[in-house]
Amino acid sequence: VQLQASGGGLVQAGGSLRLSCEVSGGTFSSYCMGWFRQAPGKEREFVARIGWGGGNTYYADSVKGRFTISRDNAKNTVFLQMNSLKPEDTAVYYCAADQRLSTVVVAPRYWGQGTQVTVSS
């Protein structure tokens, strides 16, 4: 299973970005999907999760109400819509996949390569 994340970039505080992650090599609808991020000098942290059919969404408190995770099973793609961005959202964002809803939050089996998001103040 291969995951290819894209959509990162430089944005001003208060702006928006939409990340995408295309999955290949597996049955996309059988995977729960997650987004994680890692800021410089910090450990990687969970951001958001979505279940197989698009339900069971779950967010870190730090992004709740600002970020929205969604998926298009016909396009084998998961999205992360990020609004009201803050400088502290600056990080490399990774998509991840696992067949278990609980596991995708803590130790997903498959990882993408990451995409840089930089929010300027």
Coordinates of C-alpha atoms in Angstrom, one line a residue:
V1 CA 0.0 0.0 0.0
Q2 CA 1.4 3.4 -1.0
L3 CA 0.2 6.7 0.2
Q4 CA 1.0 10.0 -1.6
A5 CA 0.3 13.2 0.3
S6 CA 0.1 16.6 -1.4
G7 CA -1.3 20.1 -1.0
G8 CA 1.1 21.6 1.5
G9 CA 2.5 25.1 1.1
L10 CA 3.0 28.5 2.7
V11 CA 0.0 30.4 3.9
Q12 CA -0.7 33.4 6.1
A13 CA -2.3 33.0 9.5
G14 CA -6.0 32.8 9.2
G15 CA -5.8 31.2 5.8
S16 CA -6.8 27.8 4.5
L17 CA -5.1 24.8 2.8
R18 CA -6.5 21.5 1.6
L19 CA -4.3 18.4 1.9
S20 CA -4.9 15.3 -0.2
C21 CA -3.6 11.8 0.2
E22 CA -4.0 9.3 -2.6
V23 CA -3.8 5.6 -1.8
S24 CA -2.7 2.9 -4.2
G25 CA -1.9 -0.8 -4.0
G26 CA -4.8 -1.8 -1.7
T27 CA -8.5 -1.7 -1.3
F28 CA -9.0 1.9 -0.1
S29 CA -12.4 1.4 1.3
S30 CA -11.1 -1.3 3.7
Y31 CA -8.8 1.2 5.4
C32 CA -9.4 3.8 8.1
M33 CA -7.4 6.9 7.4
G34 CA -5.6 9.4 9.6
W35 CA -3.6 12.5 9.5
F36 CA -0.6 13.3 11.7
R37 CA 1.9 16.1 11.9
Q38 CA 5.4 16.7 13.2
A39 CA 6.7 20.2 14.0
P40 CA 10.4 20.9 14.2
G41 CA 11.9 19.5 17.5
K42 CA 8.6 17.9 18.5
E43 CA 7.2 14.4 18.3
R44 CA 4.7 13.4 15.7
E45 CA 1.2 13.9 16.8
F46 CA -2.3 12.7 15.8
V47 CA -4.5 15.3 14.0
A48 CA -7.6 13.5 12.6
R49 CA -9.1 10.2 11.7
I50 CA -11.9 8.9 9.5
G51 CA -13.5 5.5 9.2
W52 CA -14.0 3.3 6.2
G53 CA -17.2 4.8 4.9
G54 CA -16.6 8.4 5.9
G55 CA -18.0 8.3 9.4
N56 CA -16.3 7.9 12.8
T57 CA -14.4 11.1 12.4
Y58 CA -12.3 12.1 15.4
Y59 CA -10.0 15.1 15.9
A60 CA -7.2 16.3 18.2
D61 CA -8.5 19.1 20.5
S62 CA -6.0 21.5 19.0
V63 CA -7.6 21.3 15.5
K64 CA -11.3 20.6 16.4
G65 CA -13.6 23.1 14.7
R66 CA -10.9 24.3 12.3
F67 CA -9.9 21.1 10.4
T68 CA -12.2 18.7 8.6
I69 CA -11.2 15.2 7.4
S70 CA -13.1 13.6 4.5
R71 CA -12.6 10.9 2.0
D72 CA -13.7 9.9 -1.6
N73 CA -13.6 6.2 -1.9
A74 CA -14.2 6.4 -5.7
K75 CA -10.9 8.4 -6.0
N76 CA -9.0 6.5 -3.3
T77 CA -8.3 9.8 -1.6
V78 CA -8.5 11.3 1.8
F79 CA -8.6 15.0 2.4
L80 CA -7.8 17.4 5.3
Q81 CA -9.4 20.8 4.9
M82 CA -7.5 23.2 7.2
N83 CA -9.1 26.6 8.0
S84 CA -8.2 29.4 10.3
L85 CA -4.6 28.3 10.3
K86 CA -2.3 29.4 13.0
P87 CA 1.5 29.6 13.1
E88 CA 1.5 26.6 15.5
D89 CA 0.0 24.5 12.8
T90 CA 3.3 24.6 11.0
A91 CA 4.6 21.1 10.5
V92 CA 5.1 18.2 8.1
Y93 CA 1.8 16.5 7.7
Y94 CA 1.6 12.8 7.1
C95 CA -1.3 10.6 6.0
A96 CA -1.6 7.1 7.4
A97 CA -3.8 4.0 6.9
D98 CA -4.8 1.0 8.9
Q99 CA -7.6 -1.5 8.8
R100 CA -8.5 -0.9 12.4
L101 CA -10.3 2.3 13.6
S102 CA -8.5 2.3 16.9
T103 CA -5.1 1.5 15.6
V104 CA -5.1 4.3 12.9
V105 CA -5.0 6.8 15.8
V106 CA -1.9 5.4 17.6
A107 CA 0.1 3.1 15.3
P108 CA -1.1 2.9 11.7
R109 CA 0.5 0.3 9.5
Y110 CA 1.0 2.5 6.4
W111 CA 2.4 6.0 6.1
G112 CA 2.8 8.6 3.4
Q113 CA 5.9 10.6 2.8
G114 CA 4.7 13.9 4.3
T115 CA 3.9 17.4 3.0
Q116 CA 5.1 20.6 4.5
V117 CA 2.7 23.2 5.8
T118 CA 4.0 26.5 6.9
V119 CA 1.8 29.2 8.4
S120 CA 3.3 32.7 8.7
S121 CA 2.2 35.2 11.3

